[in-house]
Short mmCIF file of C-alpha atoms in Angstrom, two decimals:
data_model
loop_
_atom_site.label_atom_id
_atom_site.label_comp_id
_atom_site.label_asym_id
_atom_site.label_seq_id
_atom_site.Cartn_x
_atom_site.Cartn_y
_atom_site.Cartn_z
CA UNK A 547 19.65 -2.61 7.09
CA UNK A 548 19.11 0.61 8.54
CA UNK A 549 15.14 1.53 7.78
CA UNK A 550 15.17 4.99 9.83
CA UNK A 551 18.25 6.04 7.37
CA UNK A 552 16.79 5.37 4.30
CA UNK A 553 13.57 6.98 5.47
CA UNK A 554 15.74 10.26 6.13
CA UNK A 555 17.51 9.68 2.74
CA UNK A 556 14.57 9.67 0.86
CA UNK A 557 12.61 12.68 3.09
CA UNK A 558 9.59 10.36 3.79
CA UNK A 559 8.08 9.13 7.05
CA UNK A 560 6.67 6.02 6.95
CA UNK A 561 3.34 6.10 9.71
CA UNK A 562 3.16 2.29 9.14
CA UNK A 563 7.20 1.65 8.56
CA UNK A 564 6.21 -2.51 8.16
CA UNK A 565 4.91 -1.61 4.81
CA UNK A 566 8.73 0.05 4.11
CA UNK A 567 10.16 -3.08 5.16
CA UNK A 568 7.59 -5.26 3.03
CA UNK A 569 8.86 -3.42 -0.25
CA UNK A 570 11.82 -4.98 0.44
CA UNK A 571 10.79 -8.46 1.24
CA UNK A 572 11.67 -11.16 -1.84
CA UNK A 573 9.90 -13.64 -1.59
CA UNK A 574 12.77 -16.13 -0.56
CA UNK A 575 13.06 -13.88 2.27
CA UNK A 576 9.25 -14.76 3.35
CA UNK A 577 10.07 -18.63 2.56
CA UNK A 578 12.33 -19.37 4.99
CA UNK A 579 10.54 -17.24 7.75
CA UNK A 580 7.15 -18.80 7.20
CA UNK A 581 6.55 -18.84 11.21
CA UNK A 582 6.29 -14.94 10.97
CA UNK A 583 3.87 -15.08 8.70
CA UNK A 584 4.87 -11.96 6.38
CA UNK A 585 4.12 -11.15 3.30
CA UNK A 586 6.42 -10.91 0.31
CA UNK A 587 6.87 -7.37 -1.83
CA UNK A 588 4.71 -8.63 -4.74
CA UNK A 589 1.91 -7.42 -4.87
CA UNK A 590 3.32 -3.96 -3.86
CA UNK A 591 5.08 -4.17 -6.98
CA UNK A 592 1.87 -4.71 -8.87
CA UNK A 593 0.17 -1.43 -7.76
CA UNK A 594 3.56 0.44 -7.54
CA UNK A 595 4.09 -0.56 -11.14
CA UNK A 596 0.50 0.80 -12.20
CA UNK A 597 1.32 4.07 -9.84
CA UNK A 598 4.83 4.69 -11.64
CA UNK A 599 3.00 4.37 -14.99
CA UNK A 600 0.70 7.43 -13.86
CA UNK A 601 2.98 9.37 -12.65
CA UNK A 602 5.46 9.05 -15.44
CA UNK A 603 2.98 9.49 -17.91
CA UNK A 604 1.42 13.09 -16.54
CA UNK A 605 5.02 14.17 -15.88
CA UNK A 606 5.79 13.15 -19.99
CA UNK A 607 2.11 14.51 -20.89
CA UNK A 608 2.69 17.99 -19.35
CA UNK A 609 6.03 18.31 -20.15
CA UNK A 610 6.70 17.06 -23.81
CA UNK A 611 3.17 19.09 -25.42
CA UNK A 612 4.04 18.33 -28.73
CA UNK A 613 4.81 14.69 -28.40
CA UNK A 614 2.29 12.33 -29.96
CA UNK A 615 0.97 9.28 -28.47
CA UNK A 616 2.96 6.74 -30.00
CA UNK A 617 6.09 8.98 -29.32
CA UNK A 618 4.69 9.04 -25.22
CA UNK A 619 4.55 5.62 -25.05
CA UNK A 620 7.84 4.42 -26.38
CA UNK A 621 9.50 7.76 -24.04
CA UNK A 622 7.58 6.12 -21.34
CA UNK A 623 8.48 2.24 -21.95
CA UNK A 624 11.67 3.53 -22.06
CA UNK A 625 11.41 4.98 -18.49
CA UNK A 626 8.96 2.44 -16.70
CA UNK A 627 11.67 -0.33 -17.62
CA UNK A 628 13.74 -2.91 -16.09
CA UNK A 629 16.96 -1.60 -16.95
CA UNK A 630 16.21 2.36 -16.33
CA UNK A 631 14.28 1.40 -12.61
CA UNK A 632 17.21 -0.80 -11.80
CA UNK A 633 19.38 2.26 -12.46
CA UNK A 634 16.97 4.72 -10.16
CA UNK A 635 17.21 1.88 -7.50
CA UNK A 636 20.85 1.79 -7.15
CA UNK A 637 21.09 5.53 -7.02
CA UNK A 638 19.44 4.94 -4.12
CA UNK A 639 21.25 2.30 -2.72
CA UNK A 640 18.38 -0.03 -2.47
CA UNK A 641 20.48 -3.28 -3.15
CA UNK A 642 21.57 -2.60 0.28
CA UNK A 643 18.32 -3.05 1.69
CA UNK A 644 16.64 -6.16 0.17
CA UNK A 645 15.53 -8.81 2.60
CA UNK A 646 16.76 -12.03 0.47
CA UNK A 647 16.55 -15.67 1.37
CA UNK A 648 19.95 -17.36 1.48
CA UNK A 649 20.01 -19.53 -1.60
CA UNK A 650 18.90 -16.11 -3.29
CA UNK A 651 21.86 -14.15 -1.64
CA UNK A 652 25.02 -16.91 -2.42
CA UNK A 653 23.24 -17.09 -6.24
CA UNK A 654 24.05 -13.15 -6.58
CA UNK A 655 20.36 -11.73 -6.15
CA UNK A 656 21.63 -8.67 -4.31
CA UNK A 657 22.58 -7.55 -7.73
CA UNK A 658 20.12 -9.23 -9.97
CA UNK A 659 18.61 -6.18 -11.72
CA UNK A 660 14.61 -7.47 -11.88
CA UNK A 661 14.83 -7.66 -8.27
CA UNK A 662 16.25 -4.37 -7.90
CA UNK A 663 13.56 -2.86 -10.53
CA UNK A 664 10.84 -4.53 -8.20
CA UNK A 665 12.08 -3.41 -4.91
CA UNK A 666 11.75 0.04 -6.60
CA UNK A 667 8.15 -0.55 -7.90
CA UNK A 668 7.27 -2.02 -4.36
CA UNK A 669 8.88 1.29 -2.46
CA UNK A 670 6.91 3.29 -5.36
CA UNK A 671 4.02 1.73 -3.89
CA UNK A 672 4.63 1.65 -0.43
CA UNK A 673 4.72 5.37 -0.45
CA UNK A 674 1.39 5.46 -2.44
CA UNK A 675 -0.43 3.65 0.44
CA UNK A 676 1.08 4.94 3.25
CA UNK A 677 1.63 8.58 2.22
CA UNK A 678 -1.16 8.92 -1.20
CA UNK A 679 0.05 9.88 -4.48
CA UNK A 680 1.23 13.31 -4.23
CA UNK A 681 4.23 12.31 -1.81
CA UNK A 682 5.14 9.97 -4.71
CA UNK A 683 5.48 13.03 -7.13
CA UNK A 684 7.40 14.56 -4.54
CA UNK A 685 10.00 11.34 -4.50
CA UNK A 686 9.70 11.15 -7.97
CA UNK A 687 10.61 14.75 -8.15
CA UNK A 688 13.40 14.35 -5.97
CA UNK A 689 15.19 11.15 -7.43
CA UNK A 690 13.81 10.42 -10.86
CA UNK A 691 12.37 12.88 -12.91
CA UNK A 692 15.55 15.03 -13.05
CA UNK A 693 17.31 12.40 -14.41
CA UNK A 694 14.88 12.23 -16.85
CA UNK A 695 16.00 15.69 -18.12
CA UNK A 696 19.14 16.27 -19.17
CA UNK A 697 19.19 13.49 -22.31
CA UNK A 698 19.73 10.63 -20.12
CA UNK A 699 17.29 8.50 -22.27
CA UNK A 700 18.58 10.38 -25.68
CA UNK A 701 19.66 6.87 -26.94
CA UNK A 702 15.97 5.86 -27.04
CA UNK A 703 14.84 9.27 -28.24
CA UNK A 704 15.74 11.66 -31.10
CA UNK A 705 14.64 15.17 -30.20
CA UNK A 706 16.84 15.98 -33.35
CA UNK A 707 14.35 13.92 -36.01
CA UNK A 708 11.20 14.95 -33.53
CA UNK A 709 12.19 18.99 -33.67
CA UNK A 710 12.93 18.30 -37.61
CA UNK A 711 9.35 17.06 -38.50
CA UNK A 712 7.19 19.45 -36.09
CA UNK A 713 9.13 22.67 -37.31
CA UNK A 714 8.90 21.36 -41.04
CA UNK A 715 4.97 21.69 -40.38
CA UNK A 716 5.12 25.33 -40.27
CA UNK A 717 7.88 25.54 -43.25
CA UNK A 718 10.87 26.61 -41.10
CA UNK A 719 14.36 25.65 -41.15
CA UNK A 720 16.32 23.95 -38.26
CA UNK A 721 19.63 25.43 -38.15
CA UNK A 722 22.59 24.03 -34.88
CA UNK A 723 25.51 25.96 -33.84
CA UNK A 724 28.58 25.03 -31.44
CA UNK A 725 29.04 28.03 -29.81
CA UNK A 726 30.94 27.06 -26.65
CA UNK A 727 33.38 24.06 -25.84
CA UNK A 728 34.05 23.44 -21.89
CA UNK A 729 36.93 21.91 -20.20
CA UNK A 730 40.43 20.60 -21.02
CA UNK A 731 40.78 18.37 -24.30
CA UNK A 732 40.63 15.07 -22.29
CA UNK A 733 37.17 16.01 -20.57
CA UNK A 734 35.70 18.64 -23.08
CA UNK A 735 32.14 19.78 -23.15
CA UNK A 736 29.95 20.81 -26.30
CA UNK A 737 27.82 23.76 -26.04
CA UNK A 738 25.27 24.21 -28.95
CA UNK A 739 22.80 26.59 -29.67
CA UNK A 740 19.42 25.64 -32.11
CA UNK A 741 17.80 28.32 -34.07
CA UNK A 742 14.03 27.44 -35.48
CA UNK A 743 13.54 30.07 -38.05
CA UNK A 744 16.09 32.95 -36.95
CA UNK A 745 14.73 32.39 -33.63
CA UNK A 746 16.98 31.04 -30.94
CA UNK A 747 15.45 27.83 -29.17
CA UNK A 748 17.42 25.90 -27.18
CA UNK A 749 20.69 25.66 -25.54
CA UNK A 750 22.39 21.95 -24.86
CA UNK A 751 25.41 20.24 -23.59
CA UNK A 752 27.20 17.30 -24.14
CA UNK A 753 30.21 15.12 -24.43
CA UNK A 754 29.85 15.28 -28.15
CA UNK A 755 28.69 17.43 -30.24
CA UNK A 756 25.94 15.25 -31.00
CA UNK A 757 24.97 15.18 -27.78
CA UNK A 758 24.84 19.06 -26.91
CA UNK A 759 22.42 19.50 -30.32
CA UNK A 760 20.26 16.76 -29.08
CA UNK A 761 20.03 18.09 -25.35
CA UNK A 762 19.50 21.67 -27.41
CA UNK A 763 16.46 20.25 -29.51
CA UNK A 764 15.25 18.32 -26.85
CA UNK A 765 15.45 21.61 -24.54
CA UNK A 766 13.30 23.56 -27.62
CA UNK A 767 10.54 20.85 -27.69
CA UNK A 768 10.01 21.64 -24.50
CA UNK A 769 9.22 24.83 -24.59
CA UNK A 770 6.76 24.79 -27.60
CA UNK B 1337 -24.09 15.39 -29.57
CA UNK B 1338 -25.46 16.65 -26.35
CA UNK B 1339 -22.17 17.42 -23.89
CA UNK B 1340 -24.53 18.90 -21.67
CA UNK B 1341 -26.66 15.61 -21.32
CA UNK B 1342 -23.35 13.87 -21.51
CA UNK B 1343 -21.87 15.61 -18.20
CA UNK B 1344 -25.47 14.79 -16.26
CA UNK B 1345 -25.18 11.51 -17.43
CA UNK B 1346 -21.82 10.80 -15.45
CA UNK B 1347 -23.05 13.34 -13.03
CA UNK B 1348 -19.81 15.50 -13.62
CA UNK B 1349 -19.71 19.25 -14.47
CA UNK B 1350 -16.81 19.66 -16.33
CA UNK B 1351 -15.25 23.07 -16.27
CA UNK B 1352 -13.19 23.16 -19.27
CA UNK B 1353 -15.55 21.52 -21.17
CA UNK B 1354 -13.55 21.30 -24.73
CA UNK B 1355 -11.39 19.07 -22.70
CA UNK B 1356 -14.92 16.37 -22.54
CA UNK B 1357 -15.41 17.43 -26.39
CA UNK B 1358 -11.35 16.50 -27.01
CA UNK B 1359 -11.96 12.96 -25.36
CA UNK B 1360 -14.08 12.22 -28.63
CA UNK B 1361 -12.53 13.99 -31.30
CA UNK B 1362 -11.07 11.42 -33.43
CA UNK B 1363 -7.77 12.50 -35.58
CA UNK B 1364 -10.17 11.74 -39.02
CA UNK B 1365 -12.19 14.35 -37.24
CA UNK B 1366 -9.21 16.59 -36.39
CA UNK B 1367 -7.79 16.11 -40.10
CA UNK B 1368 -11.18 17.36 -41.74
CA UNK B 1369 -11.78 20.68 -39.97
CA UNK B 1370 -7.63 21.66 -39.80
CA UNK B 1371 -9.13 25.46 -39.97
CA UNK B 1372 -9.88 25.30 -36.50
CA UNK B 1373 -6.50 23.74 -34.55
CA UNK B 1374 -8.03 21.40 -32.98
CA UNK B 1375 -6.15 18.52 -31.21
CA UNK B 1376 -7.44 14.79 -31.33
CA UNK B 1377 -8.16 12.47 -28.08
CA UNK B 1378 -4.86 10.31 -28.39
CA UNK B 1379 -2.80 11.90 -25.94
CA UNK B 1380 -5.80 12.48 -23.52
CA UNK B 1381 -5.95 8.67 -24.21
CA UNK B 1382 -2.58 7.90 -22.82
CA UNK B 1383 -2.96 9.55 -20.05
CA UNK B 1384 -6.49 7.84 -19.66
CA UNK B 1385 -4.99 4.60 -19.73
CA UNK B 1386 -2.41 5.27 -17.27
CA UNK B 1387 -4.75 6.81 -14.84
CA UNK B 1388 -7.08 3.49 -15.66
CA UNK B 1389 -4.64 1.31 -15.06
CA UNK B 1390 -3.83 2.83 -11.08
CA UNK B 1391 -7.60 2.74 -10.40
CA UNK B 1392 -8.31 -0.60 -11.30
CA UNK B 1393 -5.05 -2.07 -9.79
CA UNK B 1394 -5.79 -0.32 -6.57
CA UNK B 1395 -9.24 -1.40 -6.72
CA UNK B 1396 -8.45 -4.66 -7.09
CA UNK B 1397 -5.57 -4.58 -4.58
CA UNK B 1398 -7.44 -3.51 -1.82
CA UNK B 1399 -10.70 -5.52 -2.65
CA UNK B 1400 -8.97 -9.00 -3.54
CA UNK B 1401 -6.57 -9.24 -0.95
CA UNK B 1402 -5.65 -13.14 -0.98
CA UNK B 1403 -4.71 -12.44 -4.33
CA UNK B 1404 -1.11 -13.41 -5.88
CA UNK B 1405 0.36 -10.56 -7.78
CA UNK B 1406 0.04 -13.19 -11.14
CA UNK B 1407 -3.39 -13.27 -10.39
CA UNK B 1408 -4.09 -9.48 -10.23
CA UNK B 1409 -1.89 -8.48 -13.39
CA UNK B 1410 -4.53 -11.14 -15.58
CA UNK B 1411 -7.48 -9.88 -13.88
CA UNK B 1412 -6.53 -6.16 -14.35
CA UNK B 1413 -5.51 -7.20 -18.08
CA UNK B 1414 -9.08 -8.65 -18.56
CA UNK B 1415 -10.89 -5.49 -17.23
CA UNK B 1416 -8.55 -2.57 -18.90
CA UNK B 1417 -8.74 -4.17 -22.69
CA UNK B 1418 -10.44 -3.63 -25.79
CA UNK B 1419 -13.75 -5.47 -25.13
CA UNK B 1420 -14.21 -4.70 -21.71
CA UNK B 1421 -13.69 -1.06 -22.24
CA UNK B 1422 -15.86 -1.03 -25.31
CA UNK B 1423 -18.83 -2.52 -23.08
CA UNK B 1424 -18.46 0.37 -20.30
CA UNK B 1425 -17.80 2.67 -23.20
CA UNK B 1426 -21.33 1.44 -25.00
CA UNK B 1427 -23.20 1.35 -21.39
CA UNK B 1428 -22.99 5.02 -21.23
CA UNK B 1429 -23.75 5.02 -25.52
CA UNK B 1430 -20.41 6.85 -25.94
CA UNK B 1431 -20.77 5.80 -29.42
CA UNK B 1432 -22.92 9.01 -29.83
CA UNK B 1433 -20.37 11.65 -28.85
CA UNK B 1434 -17.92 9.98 -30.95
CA UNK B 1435 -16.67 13.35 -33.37
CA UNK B 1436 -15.27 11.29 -36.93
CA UNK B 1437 -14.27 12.42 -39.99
CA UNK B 1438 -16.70 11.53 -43.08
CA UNK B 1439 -14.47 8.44 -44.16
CA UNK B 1440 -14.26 7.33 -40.94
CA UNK B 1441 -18.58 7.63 -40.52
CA UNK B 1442 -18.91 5.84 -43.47
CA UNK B 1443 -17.05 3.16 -42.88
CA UNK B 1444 -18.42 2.21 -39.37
CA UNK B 1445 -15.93 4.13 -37.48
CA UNK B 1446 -18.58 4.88 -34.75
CA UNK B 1447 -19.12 1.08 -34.22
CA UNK B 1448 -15.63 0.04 -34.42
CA UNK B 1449 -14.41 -1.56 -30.65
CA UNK B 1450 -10.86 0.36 -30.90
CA UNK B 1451 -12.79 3.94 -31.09
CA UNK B 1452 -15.02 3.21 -27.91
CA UNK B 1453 -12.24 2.01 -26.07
CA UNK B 1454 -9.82 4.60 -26.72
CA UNK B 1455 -12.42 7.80 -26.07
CA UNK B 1456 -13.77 5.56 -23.13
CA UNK B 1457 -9.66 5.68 -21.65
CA UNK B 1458 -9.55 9.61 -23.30
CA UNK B 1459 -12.36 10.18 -21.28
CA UNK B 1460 -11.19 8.94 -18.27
CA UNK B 1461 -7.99 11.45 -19.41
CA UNK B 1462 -10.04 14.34 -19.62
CA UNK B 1463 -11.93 13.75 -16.11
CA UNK B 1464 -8.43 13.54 -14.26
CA UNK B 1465 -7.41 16.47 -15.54
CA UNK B 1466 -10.09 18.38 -15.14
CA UNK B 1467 -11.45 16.94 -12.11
CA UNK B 1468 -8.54 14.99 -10.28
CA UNK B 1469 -8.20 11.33 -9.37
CA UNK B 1470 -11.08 11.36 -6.76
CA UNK B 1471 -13.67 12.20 -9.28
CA UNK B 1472 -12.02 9.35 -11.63
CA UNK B 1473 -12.73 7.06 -8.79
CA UNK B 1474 -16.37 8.40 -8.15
CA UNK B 1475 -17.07 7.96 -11.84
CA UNK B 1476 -15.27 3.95 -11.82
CA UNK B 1477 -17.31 3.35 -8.31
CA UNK B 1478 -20.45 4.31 -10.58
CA UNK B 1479 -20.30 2.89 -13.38
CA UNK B 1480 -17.73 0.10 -13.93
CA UNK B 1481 -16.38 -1.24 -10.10
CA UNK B 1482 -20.01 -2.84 -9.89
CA UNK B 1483 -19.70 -4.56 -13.44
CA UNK B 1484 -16.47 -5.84 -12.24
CA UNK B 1485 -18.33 -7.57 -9.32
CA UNK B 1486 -20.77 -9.87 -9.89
CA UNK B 1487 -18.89 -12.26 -11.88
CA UNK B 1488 -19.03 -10.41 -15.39
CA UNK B 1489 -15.18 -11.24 -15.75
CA UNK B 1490 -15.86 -14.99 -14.56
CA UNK B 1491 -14.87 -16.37 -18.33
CA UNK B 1492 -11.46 -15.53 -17.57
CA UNK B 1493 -11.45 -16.01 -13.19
CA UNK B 1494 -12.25 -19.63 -12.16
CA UNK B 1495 -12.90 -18.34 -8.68
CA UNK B 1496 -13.46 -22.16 -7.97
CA UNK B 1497 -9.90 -23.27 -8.74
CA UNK B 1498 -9.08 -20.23 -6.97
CA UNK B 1499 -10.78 -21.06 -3.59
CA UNK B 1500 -9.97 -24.78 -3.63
CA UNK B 1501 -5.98 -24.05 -3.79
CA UNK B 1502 -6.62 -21.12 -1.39
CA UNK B 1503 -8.06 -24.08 1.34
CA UNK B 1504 -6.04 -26.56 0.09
CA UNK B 1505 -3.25 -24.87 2.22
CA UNK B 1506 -5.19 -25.09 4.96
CA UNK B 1507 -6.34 -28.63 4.94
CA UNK B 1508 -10.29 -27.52 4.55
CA UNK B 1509 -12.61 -28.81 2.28
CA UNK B 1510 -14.99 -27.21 -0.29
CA UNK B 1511 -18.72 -27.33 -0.74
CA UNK B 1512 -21.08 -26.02 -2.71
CA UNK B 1513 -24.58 -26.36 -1.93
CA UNK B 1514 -27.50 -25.11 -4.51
CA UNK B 1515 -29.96 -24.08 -1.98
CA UNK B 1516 -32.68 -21.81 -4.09
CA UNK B 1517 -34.19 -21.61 -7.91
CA UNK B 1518 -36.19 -18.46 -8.83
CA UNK B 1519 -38.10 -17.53 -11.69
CA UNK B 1520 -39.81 -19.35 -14.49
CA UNK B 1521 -38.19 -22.19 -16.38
CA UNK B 1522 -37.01 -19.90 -19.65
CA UNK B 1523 -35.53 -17.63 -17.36
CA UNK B 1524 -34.40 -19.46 -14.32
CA UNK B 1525 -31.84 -18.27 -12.02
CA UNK B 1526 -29.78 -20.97 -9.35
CA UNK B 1527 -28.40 -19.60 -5.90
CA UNK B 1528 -25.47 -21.05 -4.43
CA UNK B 1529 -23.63 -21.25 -1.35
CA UNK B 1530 -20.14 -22.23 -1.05
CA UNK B 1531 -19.04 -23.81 2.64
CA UNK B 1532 -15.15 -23.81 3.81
CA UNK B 1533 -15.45 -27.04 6.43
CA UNK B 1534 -18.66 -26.52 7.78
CA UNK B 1535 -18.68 -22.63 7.64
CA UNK B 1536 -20.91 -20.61 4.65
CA UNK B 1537 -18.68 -18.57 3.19
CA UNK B 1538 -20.48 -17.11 0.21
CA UNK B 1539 -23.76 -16.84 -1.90
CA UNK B 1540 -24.05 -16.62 -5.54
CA UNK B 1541 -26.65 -16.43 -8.29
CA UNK B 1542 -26.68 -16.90 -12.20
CA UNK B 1543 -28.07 -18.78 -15.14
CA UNK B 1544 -26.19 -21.74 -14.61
CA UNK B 1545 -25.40 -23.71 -11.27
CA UNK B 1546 -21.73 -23.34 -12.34
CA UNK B 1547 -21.96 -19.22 -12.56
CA UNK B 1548 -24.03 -19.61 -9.63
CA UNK B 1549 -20.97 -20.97 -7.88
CA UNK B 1550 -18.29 -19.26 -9.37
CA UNK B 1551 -20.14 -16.30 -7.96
CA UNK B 1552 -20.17 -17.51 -4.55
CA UNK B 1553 -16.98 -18.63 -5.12
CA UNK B 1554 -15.48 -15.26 -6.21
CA UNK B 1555 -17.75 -13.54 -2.41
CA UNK B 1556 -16.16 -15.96 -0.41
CA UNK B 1557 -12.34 -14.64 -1.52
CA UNK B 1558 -13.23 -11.47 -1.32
CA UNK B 1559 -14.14 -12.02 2.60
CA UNK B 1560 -11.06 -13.83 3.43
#
């Protein structure tokens, strides 16, 4: 467990680096080291959890302006989720540095993914006290909201339907076109092209073509 | 509707003010005057809630620190919910600003507990954007932190059973001693002091000895 490399990896400085270290700490961990009296990652988790939520939700609120509020809020469950943080988490290689007691590391929680989602809520949080909110936007920035981008939570959302009903406000037509395909036939990209109108909107890739017109519609609710 | 009294109210000089007039504009509102584009509070309410959310937990965090993260998540559940927020929301007659459609005025719409609670949250919305998180602080330390205090949220915090399993651990007793009554009869008040071993640890008042405990109860966590 190597505290000064994951503070490099991740660009912050802890001033207080117990607090790093306490983001970490399961409470198994803390158990069976009572005589050094520290304090499990907890209650970390409980503000980093209500810190994520912020900062996922202004990211989605100034970035998806057409989105409604019940569309927000599913986008945003969808982020701010066990699955999705455990995901962030091991990007990161965070398994590597829980602090587990031993029944908890022979019974496989190294790789249990709500301890992983929590160690990433705790960090989330750590940062927040130690370095205020907007060095979490610059994590955030740097590790999470790019994969937020490129259609990695398209299963959850359909910019297709969503571009379909705003557009059909204003009486225009939603027209897709493949216009590219990447790569040898084994590992071939899509590249498609949506028109709103005779106006060209949006440009998106993908495995399928599916995928490229939803990364294209999701790419043209952005920018109105 | 008065903005301008609105804004000296919550001592807060908006600069954008539509952004203030957007945290009350209801979607029946929005619906009934479609000439003029306007856009309803329900995204300014997400955000609201999200930015609500940080500022209680970290409130709470920092002020209730022998808490278990359990403990915080049902306390922060019973201050950001319907009825709490519709009582901040009606302490600062919100209800007035409220901007409904005729349907929705006729039917009680300005009374209803949803439609406080979501403009109070939209409100909250509108001051962080407008104003930043330090000024949503400034407005919570005004007017709702100190309603959190003094035991309004004792119905669902039995500071009591709190305390004794917090000095359980320790081997210590608890004591509570009611040491003062004040007023007349119809409106007496009890004061209470709770002792940890043979140390005073907190004063409380209220209508009842019990609330007059719970408060001192709920003082003497907050020191230790």
């Amino acid at each position: 467990m190597n505290f000064k490399q994951l503070q490099k990896d991740i660009n912050i400085q802890f001033k207080n680096e117990d607090l790093l270290k306490q983001a970490f700490m399961h409470t198994s961990y803390v158990n069976e080291h009572r005589e050094q009296q520290l304090e499990d990652n907890e209650r970390l988790e409980f503000l980093g959890d209500a810190v994520l939520e912020l900062a996922v939700s202004q990211y989605l609120y100034r970035e998806y302006k057409h989105m409604s509020e019940g569309e927000l809020t599913k986008f945003r469950a969808n982020i701010v989720c066990e699955p999705s943080l455990e995901k962030f988490a091991k990007d990161l290689n965070l398994n590597e540095f829980l602090l587990l007691g031993k029944g908890e590391e022979k019974s496989g929680g190294r790789e249990r993914p709500s301890l992983l989602a929590d160690a990433y809520e705790a960090l989330i949080g750590a940062i927040y006290l130690d370095q205020g909110f907007d060095q979490v936007i610059t994590f955030l920035s740097d590790f999470m909201y790019p994969k937020i981008e490129p259609g990695a939570f398209s299963h959850a959302m359909d910019y297709k339907t969503q571009l379909q009903e705003l557009v059909q406000q204003d009486g225009k037509q939603v027209q897709y076109k493949i216009v590219d395909e990447i790569g040898p036939a084994h590992n071939r990209k899509f590249v498609a092209d949506v028109f709103v109108g005779s106006e060209k909107k949006g440009k998106g890739t993908g495995r399928t073509k599916k995928e490229a017109e939803q990364e294209a519609a999701q790419k043209a609710l952005k920018g109105m």
